[in-house]
CSV table of C-alpha atoms in Angstrom, one decimal:
chain,number,residue,atom,x,y,z
S,2,MET,CA,17.2,6.6,-30.2
S,3,ALA,CA,15.1,5.9,-27.2
S,4,THR,CA,16.4,2.3,-27.1
S,5,LYS,CA,19.9,3.1,-26.3
S,6,GLU,CA,19.0,5.7,-24.0
S,7,ASN,CA,16.6,3.4,-21.9
S,8,ASP,CA,19.3,0.8,-21.8
S,9,GLN,CA,21.9,3.2,-20.7
S,10,ILE,CA,19.8,4.5,-18.0
S,11,ILE,CA,19.0,0.8,-17.0
S,12,LYS,CA,22.6,-0.3,-16.9
S,13,GLU,CA,23.7,2.8,-15.4
S,14,ASN,CA,21.5,2.3,-12.4
S,15,SER,CA,21.6,-1.4,-12.1
S,16,CYS,CA,17.7,-1.7,-12.7
S,17,GLU,CA,17.6,-5.1,-13.7
S,18,THR,CA,19.3,-6.5,-10.4
S,19,LYS,CA,17.1,-4.2,-7.8
S,20,MET,CA,13.9,-6.4,-8.2
S,21,GLY,CA,13.4,-10.2,-7.7
S,22,LEU,CA,12.0,-11.8,-10.8
S,23,PRO,CA,8.6,-12.5,-9.1
S,24,TYR,CA,8.2,-8.8,-8.5
S,25,VAL,CA,9.1,-8.0,-11.9
S,26,LEU,CA,6.5,-10.3,-13.0
S,27,GLU,CA,3.9,-9.0,-10.8
S,28,GLY,CA,4.6,-5.5,-12.0
S,29,PHE,CA,4.7,-6.2,-15.7
S,30,THR,CA,1.5,-8.2,-15.5
S,31,THR,CA,-0.4,-5.3,-13.5
S,32,ILE,CA,1.0,-2.7,-16.2
S,33,PHE,CA,0.9,-4.6,-19.4
S,34,LYS,CA,-1.9,-7.1,-18.8
S,35,THR,CA,-4.6,-6.8,-15.8
S,36,GLY,CA,-4.4,-7.2,-11.9
S,37,SER,CA,-3.4,-5.2,-8.9
S,38,ILE,CA,-0.1,-4.9,-7.4
S,39,SER,CA,0.7,-6.4,-3.9
S,40,ASN,CA,1.9,-4.2,-1.2
S,41,LYS,CA,5.1,-6.0,-0.9
S,42,CYS,CA,5.6,-5.7,-4.6
S,43,CYS,CA,4.8,-1.8,-4.3
S,44,GLY,CA,7.5,-1.6,-1.7
S,45,LYS,CA,9.8,-3.2,-4.3
S,46,LEU,CA,8.7,-0.9,-6.9
S,47,VAL,CA,9.3,2.4,-4.9
S,48,VAL,CA,13.0,1.0,-3.8
S,49,LEU,CA,13.5,0.3,-7.6
S,50,GLY,CA,13.0,4.1,-8.4
S,51,LYS,CA,10.9,6.0,-10.7
S,52,VAL,CA,13.8,6.3,-13.2
S,53,CYS,CA,14.3,2.6,-13.4
S,54,HIS,CA,10.5,1.7,-13.4
S,55,SER,CA,10.2,4.4,-16.4
S,56,ALA,CA,13.1,3.0,-18.4
S,57,LEU,CA,12.1,-0.6,-18.2
S,58,VAL,CA,8.4,0.0,-18.9
S,59,LYS,CA,9.7,2.2,-22.1
S,60,ARG,CA,12.2,-0.5,-23.3
S,61,THR,CA,9.6,-2.9,-23.1
S,62,LEU,CA,7.2,-1.2,-25.0
S,63,GLU,CA,9.9,-1.0,-27.6
S,64,ASN,CA,10.1,-4.8,-27.9
S,65,PRO,CA,8.2,-5.7,-31.6
S,66,ARG,CA,6.1,-8.7,-29.3
S,67,PHE,CA,4.2,-5.5,-27.8
S,68,LYS,CA,3.7,-3.6,-31.0
S,69,ASP,CA,-0.1,-3.9,-30.7
S,70,LEU,CA,-0.5,-2.4,-27.4
S,71,ASN,CA,-1.5,1.3,-27.1
S,72,PRO,CA,1.5,3.1,-25.4
S,73,ALA,CA,-0.4,5.9,-24.2
S,74,THR,CA,-2.3,3.3,-22.2
S,75,ILE,CA,0.5,1.4,-20.9
S,76,ILE,CA,2.2,4.8,-20.0
S,77,ALA,CA,-0.8,5.8,-18.1
S,78,LYS,CA,-1.1,2.3,-16.1
S,79,ARG,CA,2.7,2.9,-15.3
S,80,ILE,CA,2.3,6.3,-13.7
S,81,GLN,CA,-1.0,5.0,-11.9
S,82,THR,CA,0.9,2.2,-10.6
S,83,TRP,CA,3.8,4.1,-9.4
S,84,ASN,CA,1.4,6.8,-7.9
S,85,ASN,CA,-0.4,4.1,-6.2
S,86,CYS,CA,2.6,2.2,-4.7
S,87,LEU,CA,3.8,5.9,-3.8
S,88,ALA,CA,0.8,6.9,-2.0
S,89,LEU,CA,0.6,3.2,-0.2
S,90,ILE,CA,4.2,3.5,1.0
S,91,ASP,CA,3.9,6.9,2.1
S,92,SER,CA,0.6,6.3,4.0
S,93,PRO,CA,0.7,4.9,7.7
S,94,SER,CA,-0.5,1.6,8.0
S,95,PRO,CA,-4.0,1.4,10.0
S,96,SER,CA,-3.4,-0.3,13.6
S,97,THR,CA,-5.0,-3.6,14.0
């Protein structure tokens, strides 16, 4: 079952302790609702890692509270958020 697999990934990688709650909430809002993610939160997300990011989003989707959401839309937003953050972190900052 996917839930146990995601829980195991989250536990083995200490995913729930790698990001502070304000960043978790910001990332959640960006993916599951609407909004944009800050540069600082993007940095935290990239440090969290793609495996943890994916497992946490998948586990959240399995929660009955989110049964009305379209999983394909959420997965697309997860991938878009990850790619945007990765590009932001990898690109040099413009000089001021």
